[in-house]
Amino acid sequence: FKRHLSRQQVQLSFKIEQEEIVAIDEESFQEYVTYHVFLLIPLDRIPTLPGCFLMIKSCPMEHETILSNVHKIVHSLEQTTTLKSIFLVADTSKQDGFLRQYTSV
């Protein structure tokens, strides 16, 4: 949820603060996080934060791996930038009865 909220915070004009509720294990006496609480704090003005849109082009032949590939791509890119929106486009056009190759225009 945090990733989705961080994308939406600019459009909805709020900022996110995270708090953790910590408990102690009775057997090992070690602390562990039981809940993550996300506080949505309204902003007086709408900030303009940097970010970009991501469009990933795929084809039906990648149906078995596309979900894991998209997760890897998005996770890698979100380490260094904020993604405003993510679009997944499926290219289903055919050429001579076959799916169009990536090398053809």
Short mmCIF file of N, CA and C in Angstrom, two decimals:
data_model
loop_
_atom_site.label_atom_id
_atom_site.label_comp_id
_atom_site.label_asym_id
_atom_site.label_seq_id
_atom_site.Cartn_x
_atom_site.Cartn_y
_atom_site.Cartn_z
N PHE A 1 0.81 -1.19 0.00
CA PHE A 1 0.00 0.00 0.00
C PHE A 1 0.86 1.26 0.00
N LYS A 2 2.01 1.19 0.65
CA LYS A 2 2.85 2.39 0.76
C LYS A 2 3.30 2.88 -0.60
N ARG A 3 3.66 1.98 -1.50
CA ARG A 3 4.10 2.38 -2.83
C ARG A 3 2.96 3.06 -3.58
N HIS A 4 1.76 2.51 -3.49
CA HIS A 4 0.61 3.11 -4.16
C HIS A 4 0.28 4.47 -3.57
N LEU A 5 0.31 4.59 -2.26
CA LEU A 5 0.02 5.86 -1.62
C LEU A 5 1.07 6.91 -1.96
N SER A 6 2.32 6.52 -2.04
CA SER A 6 3.36 7.50 -2.36
C SER A 6 3.20 8.02 -3.78
N ARG A 7 2.66 7.19 -4.69
CA ARG A 7 2.38 7.68 -6.05
C ARG A 7 1.23 8.68 -6.05
N GLN A 8 0.24 8.45 -5.21
CA GLN A 8 -0.97 9.25 -5.20
C GLN A 8 -0.87 10.51 -4.34
N GLN A 9 0.15 10.63 -3.51
CA GLN A 9 0.19 11.73 -2.56
C GLN A 9 0.24 13.10 -3.22
N VAL A 10 0.87 13.22 -4.37
CA VAL A 10 0.94 14.51 -5.06
C VAL A 10 -0.43 14.87 -5.62
N GLN A 11 -1.09 13.92 -6.24
CA GLN A 11 -2.39 14.19 -6.84
C GLN A 11 -3.45 14.49 -5.79
N LEU A 12 -3.37 13.85 -4.64
CA LEU A 12 -4.38 14.03 -3.60
C LEU A 12 -3.95 15.05 -2.55
N SER A 13 -2.79 15.63 -2.70
CA SER A 13 -2.20 16.66 -1.82
C SER A 13 -2.18 16.26 -0.35
N PHE A 14 -1.45 15.20 -0.05
CA PHE A 14 -1.18 14.82 1.33
C PHE A 14 0.23 14.24 1.38
N LYS A 15 0.78 14.17 2.58
CA LYS A 15 2.07 13.51 2.75
C LYS A 15 1.88 12.30 3.65
N ILE A 16 2.80 11.37 3.55
CA ILE A 16 2.68 10.12 4.28
C ILE A 16 3.73 10.09 5.39
N GLU A 17 3.29 9.76 6.58
CA GLU A 17 4.20 9.49 7.68
C GLU A 17 3.92 8.08 8.17
N GLN A 18 4.99 7.36 8.43
CA GLN A 18 4.85 5.96 8.84
C GLN A 18 5.22 5.82 10.31
N GLU A 19 4.39 5.10 11.04
CA GLU A 19 4.68 4.75 12.42
C GLU A 19 4.60 3.23 12.55
N GLU A 20 5.39 2.70 13.45
CA GLU A 20 5.39 1.27 13.68
C GLU A 20 4.98 0.99 15.13
N ILE A 21 4.10 0.04 15.30
CA ILE A 21 3.70 -0.39 16.64
C ILE A 21 4.53 -1.64 16.96
N VAL A 22 5.32 -1.52 18.00
CA VAL A 22 6.28 -2.56 18.34
C VAL A 22 5.77 -3.35 19.55
N ALA A 23 5.95 -4.65 19.51
CA ALA A 23 5.61 -5.52 20.63
C ALA A 23 6.86 -6.30 21.04
N ILE A 24 6.80 -6.96 22.17
CA ILE A 24 7.93 -7.76 22.65
C ILE A 24 7.49 -9.21 22.73
N ASP A 25 8.30 -10.07 22.13
CA ASP A 25 8.03 -11.50 22.17
C ASP A 25 8.26 -12.00 23.59
N GLU A 26 7.26 -12.69 24.14
CA GLU A 26 7.33 -13.13 25.54
C GLU A 26 8.36 -14.22 25.77
N GLU A 27 8.68 -14.99 24.73
CA GLU A 27 9.66 -16.08 24.90
C GLU A 27 11.09 -15.59 24.72
N SER A 28 11.34 -14.78 23.69
CA SER A 28 12.72 -14.35 23.40
C SER A 28 13.02 -12.95 23.90
N PHE A 29 12.00 -12.20 24.32
CA PHE A 29 12.12 -10.83 24.79
C PHE A 29 12.74 -9.90 23.75
N GLN A 30 12.47 -10.20 22.49
CA GLN A 30 12.94 -9.33 21.41
C GLN A 30 11.78 -8.55 20.84
N GLU A 31 12.10 -7.33 20.41
CA GLU A 31 11.07 -6.49 19.81
C GLU A 31 10.78 -6.93 18.38
N TYR A 32 9.54 -6.79 17.98
CA TYR A 32 9.16 -7.02 16.59
C TYR A 32 8.01 -6.09 16.25
N VAL A 33 7.92 -5.76 14.97
CA VAL A 33 6.88 -4.84 14.51
C VAL A 33 5.59 -5.62 14.30
N THR A 34 4.53 -5.18 14.97
CA THR A 34 3.25 -5.86 14.81
C THR A 34 2.37 -5.16 13.78
N TYR A 35 2.47 -3.83 13.69
CA TYR A 35 1.65 -3.08 12.74
C TYR A 35 2.46 -1.94 12.15
N HIS A 36 2.21 -1.65 10.88
CA HIS A 36 2.72 -0.45 10.23
C HIS A 36 1.52 0.48 10.06
N VAL A 37 1.62 1.67 10.59
CA VAL A 37 0.53 2.64 10.50
C VAL A 37 0.98 3.77 9.59
N PHE A 38 0.19 4.05 8.56
CA PHE A 38 0.49 5.13 7.63
C PHE A 38 -0.46 6.29 7.91
N LEU A 39 0.09 7.42 8.28
CA LEU A 39 -0.71 8.60 8.55
C LEU A 39 -0.73 9.49 7.30
N LEU A 40 -1.91 9.85 6.86
CA LEU A 40 -2.06 10.73 5.71
C LEU A 40 -2.35 12.13 6.23
N ILE A 41 -1.40 13.03 6.01
CA ILE A 41 -1.51 14.38 6.54
C ILE A 41 -1.80 15.34 5.40
N PRO A 42 -2.93 16.07 5.45
CA PRO A 42 -3.27 16.99 4.37
C PRO A 42 -2.27 18.14 4.27
N LEU A 43 -2.01 18.57 3.04
CA LEU A 43 -1.11 19.69 2.79
C LEU A 43 -1.91 20.94 2.46
N ASP A 44 -1.37 22.09 2.81
CA ASP A 44 -2.03 23.36 2.50
C ASP A 44 -1.99 23.67 1.01
N ARG A 45 -0.91 23.32 0.37
CA ARG A 45 -0.79 23.59 -1.06
C ARG A 45 -0.32 22.32 -1.76
N ILE A 46 -0.58 22.26 -3.03
CA ILE A 46 -0.21 21.07 -3.80
C ILE A 46 1.23 21.22 -4.28
N PRO A 47 2.13 20.34 -3.83
CA PRO A 47 3.51 20.43 -4.30
C PRO A 47 3.66 19.81 -5.68
N THR A 48 4.67 20.23 -6.37
CA THR A 48 4.98 19.61 -7.66
C THR A 48 6.28 18.84 -7.49
N LEU A 49 6.15 17.56 -7.28
CA LEU A 49 7.31 16.71 -7.09
C LEU A 49 7.75 16.10 -8.40
N PRO A 50 9.04 15.86 -8.54
CA PRO A 50 9.51 15.24 -9.77
C PRO A 50 9.02 13.80 -9.86
N GLY A 51 8.97 13.31 -11.04
CA GLY A 51 8.53 11.94 -11.26
C GLY A 51 8.32 11.72 -12.73
N CYS A 52 8.01 10.51 -13.08
CA CYS A 52 7.82 10.22 -14.49
C CYS A 52 6.73 9.15 -14.65
N PHE A 53 6.30 9.00 -15.87
CA PHE A 53 5.35 7.97 -16.24
C PHE A 53 6.12 6.80 -16.84
N LEU A 54 5.68 5.60 -16.58
CA LEU A 54 6.34 4.41 -17.12
C LEU A 54 5.37 3.65 -17.99
N MET A 55 5.78 3.37 -19.21
CA MET A 55 4.98 2.54 -20.10
C MET A 55 5.83 1.33 -20.49
N ILE A 56 5.30 0.15 -20.22
CA ILE A 56 5.98 -1.10 -20.53
C ILE A 56 5.22 -1.77 -21.66
N LYS A 57 5.92 -2.07 -22.74
CA LYS A 57 5.31 -2.73 -23.89
C LYS A 57 5.60 -4.21 -23.81
N SER A 58 4.59 -5.00 -24.02
CA SER A 58 4.72 -6.44 -23.96
C SER A 58 3.96 -7.06 -25.12
N CYS A 59 4.08 -8.35 -25.25
CA CYS A 59 3.31 -9.06 -26.27
C CYS A 59 2.73 -10.33 -25.64
N PRO A 60 1.73 -10.94 -26.27
CA PRO A 60 1.10 -12.13 -25.69
C PRO A 60 2.06 -13.31 -25.45
N MET A 61 3.18 -13.35 -26.18
CA MET A 61 4.12 -14.46 -25.98
C MET A 61 4.78 -14.41 -24.60
N GLU A 62 4.72 -13.27 -23.91
CA GLU A 62 5.33 -13.13 -22.60
C GLU A 62 4.34 -13.36 -21.46
N HIS A 63 3.19 -13.96 -21.75
CA HIS A 63 2.13 -14.08 -20.75
C HIS A 63 2.55 -14.84 -19.50
N GLU A 64 3.51 -15.75 -19.60
CA GLU A 64 3.91 -16.54 -18.43
C GLU A 64 4.82 -15.77 -17.49
N THR A 65 5.58 -14.82 -18.02
CA THR A 65 6.58 -14.14 -17.20
C THR A 65 6.33 -12.65 -17.01
N ILE A 66 5.30 -12.10 -17.65
CA ILE A 66 5.14 -10.64 -17.65
C ILE A 66 4.92 -10.08 -16.24
N LEU A 67 4.16 -10.76 -15.41
CA LEU A 67 3.87 -10.24 -14.07
C LEU A 67 5.15 -10.10 -13.25
N SER A 68 5.96 -11.13 -13.22
CA SER A 68 7.22 -11.04 -12.45
C SER A 68 8.18 -10.04 -13.08
N ASN A 69 8.20 -9.95 -14.41
CA ASN A 69 9.07 -8.97 -15.07
C ASN A 69 8.66 -7.54 -14.74
N VAL A 70 7.37 -7.27 -14.75
CA VAL A 70 6.89 -5.92 -14.43
C VAL A 70 7.23 -5.58 -12.98
N HIS A 71 7.04 -6.52 -12.07
CA HIS A 71 7.39 -6.27 -10.66
C HIS A 71 8.87 -5.92 -10.52
N LYS A 72 9.74 -6.66 -11.22
CA LYS A 72 11.18 -6.39 -11.14
C LYS A 72 11.52 -5.02 -11.71
N ILE A 73 10.93 -4.68 -12.85
CA ILE A 73 11.21 -3.39 -13.49
C ILE A 73 10.76 -2.25 -12.59
N VAL A 74 9.54 -2.33 -12.10
CA VAL A 74 8.98 -1.25 -11.27
C VAL A 74 9.78 -1.12 -9.98
N HIS A 75 10.09 -2.23 -9.34
CA HIS A 75 10.85 -2.18 -8.10
C HIS A 75 12.23 -1.57 -8.32
N SER A 76 12.89 -1.92 -9.40
CA SER A 76 14.22 -1.38 -9.69
C SER A 76 14.17 0.12 -9.94
N LEU A 77 13.19 0.56 -10.72
CA LEU A 77 13.09 1.98 -11.04
C LEU A 77 12.66 2.83 -9.85
N GLU A 78 11.84 2.28 -8.97
CA GLU A 78 11.37 3.06 -7.83
C GLU A 78 12.43 3.25 -6.76
N GLN A 79 13.59 2.62 -6.92
CA GLN A 79 14.69 2.85 -5.99
C GLN A 79 15.27 4.25 -6.19
N THR A 80 15.18 4.78 -7.42
CA THR A 80 15.82 6.06 -7.72
C THR A 80 14.86 7.16 -8.17
N THR A 81 13.61 6.85 -8.46
CA THR A 81 12.69 7.86 -8.93
C THR A 81 11.27 7.56 -8.47
N THR A 82 10.40 8.54 -8.58
CA THR A 82 9.00 8.36 -8.25
C THR A 82 8.22 8.16 -9.54
N LEU A 83 7.46 7.09 -9.60
CA LEU A 83 6.64 6.83 -10.77
C LEU A 83 5.24 7.36 -10.52
N LYS A 84 4.79 8.27 -11.38
CA LYS A 84 3.46 8.84 -11.23
C LYS A 84 2.39 7.85 -11.66
N SER A 85 2.61 7.14 -12.76
CA SER A 85 1.67 6.13 -13.26
C SER A 85 2.45 5.06 -14.01
N ILE A 86 1.88 3.87 -14.05
CA ILE A 86 2.49 2.76 -14.77
C ILE A 86 1.46 2.23 -15.75
N PHE A 87 1.86 2.12 -17.01
CA PHE A 87 1.00 1.60 -18.06
C PHE A 87 1.62 0.33 -18.62
N LEU A 88 0.82 -0.70 -18.76
CA LEU A 88 1.27 -1.94 -19.39
C LEU A 88 0.50 -2.08 -20.69
N VAL A 89 1.23 -2.08 -21.80
CA VAL A 89 0.62 -2.13 -23.12
C VAL A 89 0.91 -3.48 -23.75
N ALA A 90 -0.13 -4.15 -24.23
CA ALA A 90 0.04 -5.44 -24.92
C ALA A 90 -0.08 -5.20 -26.42
N ASP A 91 0.97 -5.50 -27.14
CA ASP A 91 0.99 -5.33 -28.59
C ASP A 91 0.46 -6.62 -29.22
N THR A 92 -0.75 -6.56 -29.74
CA THR A 92 -1.37 -7.75 -30.34
C THR A 92 -1.45 -7.66 -31.86
N SER A 93 -0.75 -6.70 -32.43
CA SER A 93 -0.82 -6.56 -33.89
C SER A 93 -0.13 -7.75 -34.56
N LYS A 94 -0.64 -8.12 -35.71
CA LYS A 94 -0.09 -9.26 -36.44
C LYS A 94 0.41 -8.81 -37.81
N GLN A 95 1.40 -9.53 -38.30
CA GLN A 95 1.96 -9.26 -39.61
C GLN A 95 2.10 -10.61 -40.32
N ASP A 96 1.40 -10.79 -41.40
CA ASP A 96 1.39 -12.05 -42.15
C ASP A 96 0.93 -13.22 -41.27
N GLY A 97 -0.04 -12.96 -40.39
CA GLY A 97 -0.59 -14.02 -39.55
C GLY A 97 0.21 -14.32 -38.30
N PHE A 98 1.33 -13.61 -38.09
CA PHE A 98 2.17 -13.83 -36.92
C PHE A 98 2.24 -12.55 -36.10
N LEU A 99 2.55 -12.72 -34.81
CA LEU A 99 2.74 -11.53 -33.98
C LEU A 99 3.94 -10.75 -34.49
N ARG A 100 3.85 -9.43 -34.41
CA ARG A 100 4.90 -8.57 -34.94
C ARG A 100 6.15 -8.72 -34.08
N GLN A 101 7.30 -8.83 -34.73
CA GLN A 101 8.57 -8.92 -34.02
C GLN A 101 8.95 -7.54 -33.50
N TYR A 102 9.77 -7.52 -32.45
CA TYR A 102 10.21 -6.25 -31.90
C TYR A 102 11.06 -5.44 -32.89
N THR A 103 11.73 -6.12 -33.80
CA THR A 103 12.63 -5.42 -34.72
C THR A 103 11.88 -4.76 -35.86
N SER A 104 10.63 -5.14 -36.11
CA SER A 104 9.88 -4.52 -37.21
C SER A 104 9.12 -3.32 -36.70
N VAL A 105 8.90 -2.36 -37.58
CA VAL A 105 8.21 -1.11 -37.17
C VAL A 105 6.75 -1.18 -37.48
#
